[in-house]
XYZ file of C-alpha atoms in Angstrom:
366
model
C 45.893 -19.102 -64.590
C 49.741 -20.191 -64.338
C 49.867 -23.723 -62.787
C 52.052 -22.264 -59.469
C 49.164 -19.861 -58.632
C 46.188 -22.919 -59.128
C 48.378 -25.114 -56.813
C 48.589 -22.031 -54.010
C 44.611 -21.647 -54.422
C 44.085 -25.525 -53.841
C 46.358 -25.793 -50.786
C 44.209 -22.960 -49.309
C 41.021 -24.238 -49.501
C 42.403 -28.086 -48.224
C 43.604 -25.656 -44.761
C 40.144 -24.157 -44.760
C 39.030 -27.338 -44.694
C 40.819 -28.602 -42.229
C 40.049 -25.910 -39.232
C 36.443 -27.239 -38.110
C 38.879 -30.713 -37.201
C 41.161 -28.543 -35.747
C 38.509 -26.778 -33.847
C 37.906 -30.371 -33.074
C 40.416 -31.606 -31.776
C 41.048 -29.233 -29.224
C 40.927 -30.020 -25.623
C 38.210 -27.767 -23.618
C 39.071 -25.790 -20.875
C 36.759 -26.987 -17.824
C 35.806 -25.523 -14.388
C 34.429 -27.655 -11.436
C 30.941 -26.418 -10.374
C 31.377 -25.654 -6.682
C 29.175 -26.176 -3.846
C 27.298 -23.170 -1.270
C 24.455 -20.883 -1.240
C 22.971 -18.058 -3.408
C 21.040 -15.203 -1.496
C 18.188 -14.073 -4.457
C 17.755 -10.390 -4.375
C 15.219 -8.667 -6.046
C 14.275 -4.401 -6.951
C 11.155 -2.651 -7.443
C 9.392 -0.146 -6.730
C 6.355 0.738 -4.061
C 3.891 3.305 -3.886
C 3.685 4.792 -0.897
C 0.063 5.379 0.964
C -0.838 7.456 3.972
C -1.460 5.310 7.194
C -4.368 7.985 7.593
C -5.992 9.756 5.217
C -9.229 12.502 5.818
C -10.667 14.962 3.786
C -12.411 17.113 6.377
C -15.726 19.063 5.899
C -18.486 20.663 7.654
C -21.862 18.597 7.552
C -23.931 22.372 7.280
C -23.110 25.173 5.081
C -21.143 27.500 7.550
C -18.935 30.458 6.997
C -15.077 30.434 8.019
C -14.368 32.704 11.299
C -10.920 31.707 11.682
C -8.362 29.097 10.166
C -5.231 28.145 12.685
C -3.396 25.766 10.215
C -1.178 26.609 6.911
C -0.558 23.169 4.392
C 2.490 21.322 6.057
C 1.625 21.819 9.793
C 1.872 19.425 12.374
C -1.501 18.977 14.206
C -1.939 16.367 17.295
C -5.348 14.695 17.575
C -8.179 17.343 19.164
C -6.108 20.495 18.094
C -8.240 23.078 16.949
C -7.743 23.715 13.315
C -10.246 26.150 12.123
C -13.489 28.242 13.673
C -16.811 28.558 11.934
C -20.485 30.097 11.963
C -23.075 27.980 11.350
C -27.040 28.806 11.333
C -27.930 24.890 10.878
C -25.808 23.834 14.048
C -27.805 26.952 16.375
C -30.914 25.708 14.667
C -30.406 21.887 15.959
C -29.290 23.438 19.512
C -32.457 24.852 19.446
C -34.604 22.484 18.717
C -33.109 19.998 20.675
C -33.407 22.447 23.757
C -37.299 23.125 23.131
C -37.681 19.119 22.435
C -36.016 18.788 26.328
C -38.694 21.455 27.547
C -41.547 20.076 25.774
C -40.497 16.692 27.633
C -40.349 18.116 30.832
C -43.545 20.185 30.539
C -45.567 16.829 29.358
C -44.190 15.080 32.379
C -45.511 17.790 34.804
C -48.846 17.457 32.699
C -48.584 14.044 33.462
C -47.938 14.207 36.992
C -50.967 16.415 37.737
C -53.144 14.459 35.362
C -52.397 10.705 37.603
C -52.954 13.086 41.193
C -56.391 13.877 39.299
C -57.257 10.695 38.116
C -56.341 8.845 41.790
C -59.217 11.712 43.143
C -61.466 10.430 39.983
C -61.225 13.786 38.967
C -60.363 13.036 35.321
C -61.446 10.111 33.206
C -58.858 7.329 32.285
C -58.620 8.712 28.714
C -57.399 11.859 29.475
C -54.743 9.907 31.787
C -53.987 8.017 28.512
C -53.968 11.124 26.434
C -51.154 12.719 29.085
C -49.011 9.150 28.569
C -49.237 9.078 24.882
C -48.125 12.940 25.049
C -44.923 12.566 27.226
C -44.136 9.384 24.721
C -44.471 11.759 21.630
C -42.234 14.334 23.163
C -39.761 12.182 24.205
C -39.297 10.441 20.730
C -39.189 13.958 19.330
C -36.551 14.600 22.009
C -34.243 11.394 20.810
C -34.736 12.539 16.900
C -33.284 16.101 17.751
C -30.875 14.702 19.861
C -29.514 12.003 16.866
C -29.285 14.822 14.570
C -27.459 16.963 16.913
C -25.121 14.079 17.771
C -24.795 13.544 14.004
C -23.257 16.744 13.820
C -21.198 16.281 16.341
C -19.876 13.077 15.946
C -18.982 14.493 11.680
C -17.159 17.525 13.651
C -15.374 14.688 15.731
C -16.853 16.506 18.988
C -17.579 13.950 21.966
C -21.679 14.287 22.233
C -22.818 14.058 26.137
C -26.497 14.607 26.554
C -26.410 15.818 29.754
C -23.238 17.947 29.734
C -24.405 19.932 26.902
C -28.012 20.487 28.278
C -26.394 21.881 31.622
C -24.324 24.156 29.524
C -26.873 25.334 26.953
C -29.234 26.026 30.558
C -26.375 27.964 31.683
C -24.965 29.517 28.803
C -27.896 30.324 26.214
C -27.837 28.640 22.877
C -25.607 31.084 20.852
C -22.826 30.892 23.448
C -23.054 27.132 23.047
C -23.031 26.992 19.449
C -19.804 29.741 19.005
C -17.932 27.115 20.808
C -18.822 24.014 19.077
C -18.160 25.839 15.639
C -14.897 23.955 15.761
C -13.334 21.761 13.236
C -10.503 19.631 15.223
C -8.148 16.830 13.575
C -9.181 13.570 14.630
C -6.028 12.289 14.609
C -2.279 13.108 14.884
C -1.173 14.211 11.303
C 0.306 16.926 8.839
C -2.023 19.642 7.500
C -1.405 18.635 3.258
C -4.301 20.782 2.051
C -6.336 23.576 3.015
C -9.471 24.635 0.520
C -10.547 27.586 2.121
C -9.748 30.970 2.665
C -11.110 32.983 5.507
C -14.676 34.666 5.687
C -15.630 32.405 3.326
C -18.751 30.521 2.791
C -18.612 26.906 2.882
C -21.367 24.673 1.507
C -22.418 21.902 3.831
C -19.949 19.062 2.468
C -17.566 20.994 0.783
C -13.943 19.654 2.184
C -12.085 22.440 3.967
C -8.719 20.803 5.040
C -6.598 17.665 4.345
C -5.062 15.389 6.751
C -3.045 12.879 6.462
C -1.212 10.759 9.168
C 2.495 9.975 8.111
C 3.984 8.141 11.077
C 3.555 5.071 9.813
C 3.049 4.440 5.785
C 1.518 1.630 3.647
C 3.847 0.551 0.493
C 2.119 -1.034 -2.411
C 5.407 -3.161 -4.262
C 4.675 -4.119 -7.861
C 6.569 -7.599 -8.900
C 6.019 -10.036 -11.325
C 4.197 -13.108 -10.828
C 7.427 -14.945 -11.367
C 9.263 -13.333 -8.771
C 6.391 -13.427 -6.007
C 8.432 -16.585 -4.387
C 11.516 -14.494 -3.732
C 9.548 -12.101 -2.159
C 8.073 -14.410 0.241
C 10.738 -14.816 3.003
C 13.830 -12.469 3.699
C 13.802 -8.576 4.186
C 13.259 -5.559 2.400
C 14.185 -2.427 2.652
C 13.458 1.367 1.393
C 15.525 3.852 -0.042
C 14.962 7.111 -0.032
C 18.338 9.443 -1.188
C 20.363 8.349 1.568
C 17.644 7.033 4.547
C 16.759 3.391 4.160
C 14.068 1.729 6.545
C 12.661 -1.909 7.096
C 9.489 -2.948 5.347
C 6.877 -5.304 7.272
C 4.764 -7.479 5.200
C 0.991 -7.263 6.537
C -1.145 -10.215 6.038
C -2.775 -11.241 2.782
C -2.626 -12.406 -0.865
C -1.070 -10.411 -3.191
C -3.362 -8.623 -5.851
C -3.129 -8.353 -9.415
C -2.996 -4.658 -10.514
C -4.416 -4.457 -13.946
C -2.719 -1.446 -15.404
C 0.375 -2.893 -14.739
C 0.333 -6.811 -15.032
C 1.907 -6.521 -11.645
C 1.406 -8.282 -8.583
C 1.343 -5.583 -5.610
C 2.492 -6.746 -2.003
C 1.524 -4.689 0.725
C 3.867 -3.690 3.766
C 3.836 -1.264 6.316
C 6.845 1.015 7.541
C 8.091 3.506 9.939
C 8.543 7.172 8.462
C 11.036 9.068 10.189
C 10.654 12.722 9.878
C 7.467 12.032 7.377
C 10.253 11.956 4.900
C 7.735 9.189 2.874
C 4.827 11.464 1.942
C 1.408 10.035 0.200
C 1.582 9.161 -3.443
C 5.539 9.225 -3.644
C 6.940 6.102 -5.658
C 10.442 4.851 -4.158
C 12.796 2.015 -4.794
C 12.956 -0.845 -2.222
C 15.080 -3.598 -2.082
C 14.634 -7.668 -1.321
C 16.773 -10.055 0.280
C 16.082 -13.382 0.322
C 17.253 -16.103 2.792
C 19.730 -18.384 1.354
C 19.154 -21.577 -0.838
C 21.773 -24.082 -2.000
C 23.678 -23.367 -5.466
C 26.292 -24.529 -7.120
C 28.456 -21.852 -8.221
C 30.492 -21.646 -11.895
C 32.044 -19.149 -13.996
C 29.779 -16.931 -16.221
C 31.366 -18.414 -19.387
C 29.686 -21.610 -18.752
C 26.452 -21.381 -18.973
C 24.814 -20.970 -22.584
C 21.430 -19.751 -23.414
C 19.643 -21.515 -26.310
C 15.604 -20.902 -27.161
C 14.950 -19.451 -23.883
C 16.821 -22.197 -21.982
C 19.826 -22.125 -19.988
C 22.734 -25.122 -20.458
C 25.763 -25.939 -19.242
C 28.173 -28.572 -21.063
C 28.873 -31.023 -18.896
C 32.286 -33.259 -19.190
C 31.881 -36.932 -18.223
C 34.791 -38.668 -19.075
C 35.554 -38.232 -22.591
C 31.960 -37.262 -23.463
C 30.566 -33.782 -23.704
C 27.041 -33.385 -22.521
C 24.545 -30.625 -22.878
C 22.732 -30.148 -19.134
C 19.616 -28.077 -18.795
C 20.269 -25.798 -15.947
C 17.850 -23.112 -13.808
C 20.454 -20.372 -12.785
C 20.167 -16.791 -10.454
C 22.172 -13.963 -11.990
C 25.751 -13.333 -11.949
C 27.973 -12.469 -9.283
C 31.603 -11.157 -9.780
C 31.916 -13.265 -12.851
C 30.002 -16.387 -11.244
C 26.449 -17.756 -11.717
C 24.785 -19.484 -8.500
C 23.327 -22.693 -10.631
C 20.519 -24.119 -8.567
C 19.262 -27.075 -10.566
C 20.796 -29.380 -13.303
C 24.544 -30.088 -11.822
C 25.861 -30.570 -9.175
C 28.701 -29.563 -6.984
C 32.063 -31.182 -8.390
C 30.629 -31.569 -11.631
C 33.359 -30.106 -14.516
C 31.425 -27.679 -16.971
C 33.097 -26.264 -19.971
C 34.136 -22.705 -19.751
C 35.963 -22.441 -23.597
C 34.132 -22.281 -26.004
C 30.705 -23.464 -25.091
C 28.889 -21.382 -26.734
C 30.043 -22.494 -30.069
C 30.035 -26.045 -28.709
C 26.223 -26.228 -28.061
C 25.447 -24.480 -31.804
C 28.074 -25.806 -33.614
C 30.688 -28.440 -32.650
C 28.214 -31.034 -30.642
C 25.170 -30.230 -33.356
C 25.664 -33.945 -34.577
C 26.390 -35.454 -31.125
C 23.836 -33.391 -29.090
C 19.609 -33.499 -29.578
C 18.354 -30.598 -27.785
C 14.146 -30.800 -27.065
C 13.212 -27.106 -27.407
């Protein structure tokens, strides 16, 4: 190697050398941490749940006369939405109306039996036996009637005792029976399913329609346990394509959804035009009420070992500052613990400040 080319190879490495004191030696840029508020904002996403929700059967096996609803119809509570036959229901008409007659015949038994006994016609056990009769008739009454009214409460039909005898006396017991062979909606609500085709025969218990009430909807919001603070206070909103609508938090702790590791929060919102329907998943949106930050540019704050820093000038000293931050805004991070407003954090460089340049100076406790 010729003695010029040794001397250009030494003077190299002496400038390599030299650049970490270079890097030293140069004045860093600073920012000064400024003082306001940070509104936290949070996404997720919320499945949404019918208000209302019935899957609506027949408690007899019947067969289908008539169906007055196709899936996605609008039905308003009472509405008629399908017609049946029903041997069970006649049968429990029936017996019902011979339990009423077997009540009233016992109690004109009765009657004659206490005008005999005050004429000591009779003996008082046959009085007795007349009592004990119009008791066992009447309890056979009330069973027929609770099994009637059973029907007739699961076919969401108002029972009234004495209406319905005075109709079945007037009208006969088939009459009365074609006309409660009714299934009605028992609430205001859209028509989602129908299981049935007409003429058919339905087992007692088999479902023949859905309905669902959409007016109002339930949304389940899955969030991390972290974030369930944020969500406490502020407002939230869905979204939908291009509707949005307010969210209102119902009462309650929020509960931990195994199949996600999520935290679901329940609220309740308007749907206009059922747009929401049951099952659906949809974004929402949280926005919290304001808490006091100090605001600096994105540049100066560092993350180290799942930590956040900012480098800190105080005076002539350079100092590493743990800091709890909120994402960035427009190039600016809302710093909410750690500095404080005024404060002048290092925006050159500090990266390579924290791993390399203060490494000596600086003893971080991971």
């Amino acid at each position: 190697m010729s003695y010029w080319l040794e001397r250009m190879l030494k003077q190299l490495a002496l400038v390599l050398c030299l650049l970490p004191s270079l890097t030293d030696a140069k004045e860093p840029v600073t920012a000064v941490a400024i003082g306001g508020n940070w509104q936290p904002t949070a996404t997720a996403f919320a499945r949404v749940s019918a208000r209302q929700q019935a899957v609506l059967g027949l408690p007899f096996a019947a067969r289908i006369i008539a169906l007055n609803v196709e899936p996605g119809a609008r039905v308003a509570a009472g509405d008629e939405l399908a017609r049946f036959d029903a041997p069970l229901l006649r049968q429990h008409l029936a017996a019902w109306q011979q339990a009423l007659l077997e009540v009233r015949l016992t109690q004109k038994r009765l009657q004659v039996l206490r005008e005999s006994e005050s004429q000591h016609a009779i003996t008082r056990r046959e009085l007795v036996a007349g009592e004990q009769a119009v008791a066992q008739a009447q309890g056979r009454s009330r069973m027929s009637w609770e099994t009637l009214a059973a029907d007739l409460d699961l076919l969401h039909i108002t029972g009234d005792a004495t209406k319905l005898e005075a109709r079945i006396n007037k009208e006969g017991v088939p009459s009365v029976a074609r006309a409660l062979g009714s299934l009605q909606a028992p609430f205001a609500g859209i028509v989602t399913e129908r299981r049935v085709a007409l003429g058919e025969q339905v087992e007692a218990g088999n479902p023949v329609l859905e309905l669902e009430a959409l007016e109002q909807v339930y949304l389940d919001v899955g969030v991390p346990y972290a974030a369930l603070p944020v969500w406490k206070d502020g407002e939230t909103r869905w979204y939908a394509g291009t509707t949005a609508g307010r969210l209102r938090p119902l009462d309650g702790a929020a509960l931990y959804d195994a199949h996600t590791g999520l935290w679901l929060l329940r609220y309740e919102a308007d749907n206009p035009d059922r747009l929401l329907r049951d099952g659906a998943w949809i974004e929402v949106e949280h926005v919290g009420v304001p808490v006091p930050a100090v605001w600096v540019p994105a540049a100066a704050v560092v993350a180290r070992n799942g930590k956040t820093w900012c480098v800190v000038r105080e005076g002539d000293q350079l100092k590493p500052v743990e800091v709890e931050v909120g994402p960035a805004v427009s190039g600016r991070v809302p710093v909410l613990s750690g500095i404080a407003a005024g404060d002048r954090v290092v925006t050159d460089g500090a990266y390579e400040r924290l791993y390399r340049d203060l490494k000596e100076l600086i003893k971080f406790v991971d």
